[in-house]
mmCIF file of C-alpha atoms in Angstrom:
data_model
loop_
_atom_site.group_PDB
_atom_site.id
_atom_site.type_symbol
_atom_site.label_atom_id
_atom_site.label_comp_id
_atom_site.label_asym_id
_atom_site.label_seq_id
_atom_site.Cartn_x
_atom_site.Cartn_y
_atom_site.Cartn_z
ATOM 1 C CA ASP A 144 5.825 -8.936 13.783
ATOM 2 C CA ILE A 145 8.825 -8.207 11.288
ATOM 3 C CA GLN A 146 8.971 -4.617 10.846
ATOM 4 C CA MET A 147 10.589 -2.578 8.556
ATOM 5 C CA THR A 148 12.798 0.306 8.782
ATOM 6 C CA GLN A 149 13.902 3.086 6.276
ATOM 7 C CA SER A 150 16.650 5.457 5.896
ATOM 8 C CA PRO A 151 17.224 8.219 5.006
ATOM 9 C CA SER A 152 13.906 9.608 5.910
ATOM 10 C CA SER A 153 14.552 12.647 3.602
ATOM 11 C CA LEU A 154 17.227 14.169 1.438
ATOM 12 C CA SER A 155 17.779 16.450 -0.342
ATOM 13 C CA ALA A 156 20.288 15.955 -4.074
ATOM 14 C CA SER A 157 20.903 18.150 -7.348
ATOM 15 C CA VAL A 158 19.491 17.742 -10.231
ATOM 16 C CA GLY A 159 21.140 14.266 -12.073
ATOM 17 C CA HIS A 160 22.434 12.690 -9.259
ATOM 18 C CA ARG A 161 22.269 9.360 -7.782
ATOM 19 C CA VAL A 162 19.826 9.089 -4.900
ATOM 20 C CA THR A 163 19.951 5.559 -2.710
ATOM 21 C CA ILE A 164 17.342 4.502 -0.137
ATOM 22 C CA THR A 165 17.593 1.212 1.890
ATOM 23 C CA CYS A 166 14.623 -1.028 3.753
ATOM 24 C CA ARG A 167 16.053 -2.806 6.525
ATOM 25 C CA ALA A 168 13.379 -5.781 7.795
ATOM 26 C CA SER A 169 13.786 -7.521 10.775
ATOM 27 C CA GLN A 170 13.751 -10.881 9.801
ATOM 28 C CA ASP A 171 13.981 -11.973 6.593
ATOM 29 C CA ILE A 172 11.723 -11.648 3.976
ATOM 30 C CA ALA A 173 13.154 -12.933 1.191
ATOM 31 C CA ASN A 174 12.902 -11.094 -1.625
ATOM 32 C CA TYR A 175 9.093 -10.057 -1.366
ATOM 33 C CA LEU A 176 9.520 -6.394 -1.506
ATOM 34 C CA ALA A 177 8.267 -4.070 -2.994
ATOM 35 C CA TRP A 178 8.487 0.123 -3.204
ATOM 36 C CA TYR A 179 6.313 2.663 -3.565
ATOM 37 C CA GLN A 180 6.641 6.641 -5.302
ATOM 38 C CA GLN A 181 4.237 8.745 -3.747
ATOM 39 C CA LYS A 182 4.167 12.072 -5.940
ATOM 40 C CA PRO A 183 2.451 15.249 -2.858
ATOM 41 C CA GLY A 184 -1.263 14.892 -3.278
ATOM 42 C CA LYS A 185 -1.057 11.633 -5.200
ATOM 43 C CA VAL A 186 -1.584 8.114 -4.902
ATOM 44 C CA PRO A 187 1.166 6.035 -4.513
ATOM 45 C CA LYS A 188 2.544 3.550 -7.835
ATOM 46 C CA LEU A 189 4.391 0.806 -7.928
ATOM 47 C CA LEU A 190 8.066 1.409 -8.824
ATOM 48 C CA ILE A 191 9.423 -1.834 -8.109
ATOM 49 C CA TYR A 192 8.581 -5.346 -6.681
ATOM 50 C CA ASP A 193 9.896 -8.385 -5.885
ATOM 51 C CA ALA A 194 12.990 -6.508 -4.873
ATOM 52 C CA SER A 195 14.660 -5.522 -8.023
ATOM 53 C CA THR A 196 11.678 -6.129 -10.505
ATOM 54 C CA LEU A 197 10.674 -2.806 -12.411
ATOM 55 C CA GLN A 198 7.038 -2.252 -12.714
ATOM 56 C CA SER A 199 5.952 -1.847 -16.417
ATOM 57 C CA GLY A 200 6.048 2.055 -17.575
ATOM 58 C CA VAL A 201 8.724 2.847 -15.064
ATOM 59 C CA PRO A 202 11.213 5.385 -15.948
ATOM 60 C CA SER A 203 15.065 2.976 -15.944
ATOM 61 C CA ARG A 204 16.403 5.015 -14.018
ATOM 62 C CA PHE A 205 14.503 3.767 -10.887
ATOM 63 C CA SER A 206 16.475 0.242 -10.115
ATOM 64 C CA GLY A 207 15.644 -1.649 -6.888
ATOM 65 C CA SER A 208 17.977 -4.501 -5.327
ATOM 66 C CA GLY A 209 18.909 -6.643 -2.045
ATOM 67 C CA SER A 210 16.875 -9.657 -0.511
ATOM 68 C CA GLY A 211 16.716 -10.700 2.695
ATOM 69 C CA THR A 212 16.801 -8.197 5.385
ATOM 70 C CA ASP A 213 18.657 -5.538 3.557
ATOM 71 C CA PHE A 214 17.423 -3.696 0.294
ATOM 72 C CA THR A 215 17.993 -0.599 -1.812
ATOM 73 C CA LEU A 216 16.505 1.810 -4.527
ATOM 74 C CA THR A 217 18.640 3.540 -6.130
ATOM 75 C CA ILE A 218 17.133 6.454 -8.130
ATOM 76 C CA SER A 219 19.727 7.184 -11.411
ATOM 77 C CA ASN A 220 20.058 10.691 -12.834
ATOM 78 C CA LEU A 221 17.747 12.096 -10.597
ATOM 79 C CA GLN A 222 14.803 14.480 -12.261
ATOM 80 C CA PRO A 223 12.817 17.231 -10.479
ATOM 81 C CA GLU A 224 9.640 14.865 -10.993
ATOM 82 C CA ASP A 225 11.357 12.371 -8.843
ATOM 83 C CA VAL A 226 10.216 14.990 -5.847
ATOM 84 C CA ALA A 227 7.833 12.385 -3.326
ATOM 85 C CA THR A 228 8.288 9.695 -0.867
ATOM 86 C CA TYR A 229 9.204 6.844 -1.456
ATOM 87 C CA TYR A 230 8.227 3.883 1.112
ATOM 88 C CA CYS A 231 9.361 0.102 0.705
ATOM 89 C CA HIS A 232 6.508 -2.155 1.320
ATOM 90 C CA LYS A 233 6.568 -6.176 2.664
ATOM 91 C CA TYR A 234 4.213 -8.560 1.536
ATOM 92 C CA ASN A 235 5.974 -11.812 2.568
ATOM 93 C CA SER A 236 3.389 -13.080 5.241
ATOM 94 C CA ALA A 237 0.779 -10.451 7.030
ATOM 95 C CA PRO A 238 1.009 -7.954 8.563
ATOM 96 C CA LEU A 239 2.089 -6.102 5.126
ATOM 97 C CA THR A 240 4.308 -3.546 6.985
ATOM 98 C CA PHE A 241 5.147 -0.454 5.192
ATOM 99 C CA GLY A 242 8.294 1.733 5.692
ATOM 100 C CA GLY A 243 7.976 4.897 7.828
ATOM 101 C CA GLY A 244 9.053 6.258 3.870
ATOM 102 C CA THR A 245 11.552 8.897 3.104
ATOM 103 C CA LYS A 246 11.201 11.813 1.232
ATOM 104 C CA VAL A 247 13.219 12.899 -2.228
ATOM 105 C CA GLU A 248 13.514 17.465 -3.090
ATOM 106 C CA ILE A 249 15.883 18.951 -5.268
ATOM 107 C CA LYS A 250 18.215 21.066 -4.418
ATOM 108 C CA GLU B 1229 -10.869 1.731 -17.786
ATOM 109 C CA VAL B 1230 -9.260 -0.570 -15.412
ATOM 110 C CA GLN B 1231 -9.535 1.248 -11.698
ATOM 111 C CA LEU B 1232 -11.254 2.180 -8.090
ATOM 112 C CA VAL B 1233 -13.639 4.001 -6.636
ATOM 113 C CA GLU B 1234 -14.330 4.184 -2.142
ATOM 114 C CA SER B 1235 -16.518 5.338 -0.834
ATOM 115 C CA GLY B 1236 -17.957 6.145 2.657
ATOM 116 C CA GLY B 1237 -15.959 7.899 4.517
ATOM 117 C CA ASP B 1238 -17.438 10.448 6.945
ATOM 118 C CA PHE B 1239 -17.097 12.459 9.983
ATOM 119 C CA VAL B 1240 -17.925 10.342 13.114
ATOM 120 C CA GLU B 1241 -17.987 10.337 17.078
ATOM 121 C CA PRO B 1242 -15.716 8.371 18.967
ATOM 122 C CA GLY B 1243 -17.329 4.508 19.206
ATOM 123 C CA GLY B 1244 -19.460 5.583 15.990
ATOM 124 C CA SER B 1245 -19.466 2.663 13.411
ATOM 125 C CA LEU B 1246 -19.042 3.609 9.323
ATOM 126 C CA ARG B 1247 -18.903 1.249 6.303
ATOM 127 C CA LEU B 1248 -16.359 1.892 2.939
ATOM 128 C CA SER B 1249 -17.076 0.388 -0.179
ATOM 129 C CA CYS B 1250 -14.577 0.298 -3.109
ATOM 130 C CA ALA B 1251 -16.215 -0.182 -6.341
ATOM 131 C CA THR B 1252 -13.326 -1.976 -8.850
ATOM 132 C CA SER B 1253 -13.666 -2.422 -12.763
ATOM 133 C CA GLY B 1254 -11.401 -2.774 -16.027
ATOM 134 C CA PHE B 1255 -9.820 -6.455 -14.556
ATOM 135 C CA THR B 1256 -11.035 -9.888 -13.220
ATOM 136 C CA PHE B 1257 -11.974 -8.634 -9.880
ATOM 137 C CA ASP B 1258 -12.430 -11.809 -8.582
ATOM 138 C CA ASP B 1259 -8.504 -13.136 -9.767
ATOM 139 C CA TYR B 1260 -6.920 -10.326 -7.129
ATOM 140 C CA ALA B 1261 -6.970 -10.602 -3.577
ATOM 141 C CA MET B 1262 -7.690 -6.813 -2.476
ATOM 142 C CA HIS B 1263 -6.561 -4.802 -0.123
ATOM 143 C CA TRP B 1264 -6.983 -1.521 2.150
ATOM 144 C CA VAL B 1265 -4.074 0.859 2.929
ATOM 145 C CA ARG B 1266 -4.632 3.603 5.081
ATOM 146 C CA GLN B 1267 -2.704 7.300 5.823
ATOM 147 C CA ALA B 1268 -3.080 9.361 8.642
ATOM 148 C CA PRO B 1269 -3.011 13.245 7.613
ATOM 149 C CA GLY B 1270 0.784 14.007 7.331
ATOM 150 C CA LYS B 1271 1.910 10.346 7.928
ATOM 151 C CA GLY B 1272 3.707 7.336 5.993
ATOM 152 C CA LEU B 1273 0.812 4.459 4.728
ATOM 153 C CA GLU B 1274 -0.034 1.485 7.003
ATOM 154 C CA TRP B 1275 -1.381 -1.060 5.606
ATOM 155 C CA VAL B 1276 -4.825 -1.903 7.638
ATOM 156 C CA SER B 1277 -6.748 -5.209 5.940
ATOM 157 C CA GLY B 1278 -6.447 -7.296 2.920
ATOM 158 C CA ILE B 1279 -8.412 -10.627 1.602
ATOM 159 C CA GLY B 1280 -8.226 -13.390 -0.932
ATOM 160 C CA TRP B 1281 -9.140 -14.002 -4.139
ATOM 161 C CA ASN B 1282 -11.616 -16.784 -2.586
ATOM 162 C CA VAL B 1283 -11.844 -15.437 0.805
ATOM 163 C CA ASP B 1284 -9.631 -18.029 1.688
ATOM 164 C CA ASN B 1285 -7.053 -15.885 3.371
ATOM 165 C CA ILE B 1286 -8.420 -12.397 6.284
ATOM 166 C CA ASP B 1287 -5.506 -10.526 7.919
ATOM 167 C CA TYR B 1288 -5.731 -7.543 9.783
ATOM 168 C CA ALA B 1289 -3.189 -4.852 11.631
ATOM 169 C CA ASP B 1290 -3.142 -4.988 14.954
ATOM 170 C CA SER B 1291 -3.891 -1.429 15.221
ATOM 171 C CA VAL B 1292 -7.803 -2.978 14.105
ATOM 172 C CA ARG B 1293 -7.951 -6.767 14.467
ATOM 173 C CA GLY B 1294 -11.942 -7.438 16.215
ATOM 174 C CA ARG B 1295 -13.255 -3.406 15.428
ATOM 175 C CA PHE B 1296 -12.504 -3.641 11.748
ATOM 176 C CA THR B 1297 -13.859 -6.349 9.162
ATOM 177 C CA ILE B 1298 -13.097 -7.096 5.519
ATOM 178 C CA SER B 1299 -14.837 -8.634 2.752
ATOM 179 C CA ARG B 1300 -16.124 -8.644 -1.364
ATOM 180 C CA ASP B 1301 -18.734 -9.322 -3.318
ATOM 181 C CA ASN B 1302 -17.631 -11.208 -6.011
ATOM 182 C CA ASP B 1303 -21.009 -11.459 -8.204
ATOM 183 C CA GLU B 1304 -21.568 -7.136 -7.679
ATOM 184 C CA ASN B 1305 -17.153 -5.884 -7.582
ATOM 185 C CA PHE B 1306 -17.004 -4.536 -4.672
ATOM 186 C CA LEU B 1307 -14.875 -4.643 -1.859
ATOM 187 C CA TYR B 1308 -16.092 -3.324 1.596
ATOM 188 C CA LEU B 1309 -13.795 -2.427 5.037
ATOM 189 C CA GLN B 1310 -16.442 -2.812 8.065
ATOM 190 C CA MET B 1311 -15.066 0.026 10.422
ATOM 191 C CA ASP B 1312 -16.845 -0.763 14.419
ATOM 192 C CA SER B 1313 -15.736 1.228 17.726
ATOM 193 C CA LEU B 1314 -13.789 3.666 15.955
ATOM 194 C CA ARG B 1315 -10.872 5.736 17.903
ATOM 195 C CA ALA B 1316 -9.457 9.096 17.370
ATOM 196 C CA GLU B 1317 -6.148 7.482 15.608
ATOM 197 C CA ASP B 1318 -8.700 5.525 12.359
ATOM 198 C CA THR B 1319 -8.555 9.087 11.097
ATOM 199 C CA ALA B 1320 -7.322 8.697 7.834
ATOM 200 C CA LEU B 1321 -7.483 8.490 4.116
ATOM 201 C CA TYR B 1322 -8.407 5.190 3.362
ATOM 202 C CA PHE B 1323 -7.215 3.452 0.388
ATOM 203 C CA CYS B 1324 -8.207 0.727 -1.003
ATOM 204 C CA ALA B 1325 -5.799 -1.572 -3.369
ATOM 205 C CA LYS B 1326 -5.349 -4.097 -5.698
ATOM 206 C CA ASP B 1327 -3.160 -7.261 -5.533
ATOM 207 C CA SER B 1328 -0.952 -7.769 -8.325
ATOM 208 C CA GLY B 1329 -0.250 -11.502 -7.363
ATOM 209 C CA ARG B 1330 -3.635 -13.172 -9.967
ATOM 210 C CA TYR B 1331 -5.015 -16.663 -7.826
ATOM 211 C CA THR B 1332 -1.992 -16.385 -5.861
ATOM 212 C CA TYR B 1333 -1.937 -17.850 -2.069
ATOM 213 C CA GLY B 1334 -0.200 -15.061 -0.196
ATOM 214 C CA TYR B 1335 -0.449 -11.535 -1.607
ATOM 215 C CA SER B 1336 1.660 -9.470 -3.771
ATOM 216 C CA ALA B 1337 2.700 -5.592 -4.670
ATOM 217 C CA PHE B 1338 -0.753 -3.787 -4.610
ATOM 218 C CA ASP B 1339 -0.938 -2.075 -8.489
ATOM 219 C CA LEU B 1340 -3.892 -0.330 -8.649
ATOM 220 C CA TRP B 1341 -5.666 2.297 -6.495
ATOM 221 C CA GLY B 1342 -7.808 4.300 -5.588
ATOM 222 C CA ARG B 1343 -7.860 7.837 -4.838
ATOM 223 C CA GLY B 1344 -8.667 7.198 -1.125
ATOM 224 C CA THR B 1345 -11.782 7.708 0.864
ATOM 225 C CA MET B 1346 -11.484 10.026 4.252
ATOM 226 C CA VAL B 1347 -12.339 8.606 7.616
ATOM 227 C CA SER B 1348 -12.782 12.190 10.570
ATOM 228 C CA VAL B 1349 -13.314 9.930 13.482
ATOM 229 C CA SER B 1350 -13.670 12.880 16.528
ATOM 230 C CA SER B 1351 -15.884 14.337 19.179
#
């Protein structure tokens, strides 16, 4: 099975700063990758699909890039409301694996 | 309103069974694949099972294969998860999630999630 490795597991950054989260697949998954945001006590929310397509209604400070095995979620201009755990998710074939998550906090 | 509402979670002893339900509304249910995803307390997301829009493909995580059975009722717009031989490690909040791909053969990202139903397995 393909493993999804996210890094870092947690980070702290100042408001207005740029944050980068990486996700590495153990095998080529083309662009079958999504990113989700889960705020404390809330349901996961789709941010990015097909590696780089922004879901409708998601602020443009969120962006995704990558293909094959290496992917990145970038939050430019970090805002207080972005405090959450972020998960990558591969869906090219079953099993549909999630990364371990990255907890983002405000410094 | 587009929504997913899970039910059926409960406390159960190891070896027991539960049937989770997901009531859907606001979209054409039989156009989309559906999934179950779980989250153990304080842990990350784990995909459990998925079922194609026309039931042509059904898949399970290794951790539940042979114990859990996913099904759907396209007339009543319900998704189900029959959970047998439950173990302590199955304790989690179980989410129903809608696949974003319409009439697709495979799976896509999950664009709609329910609030979840809690399953606790303990003696």
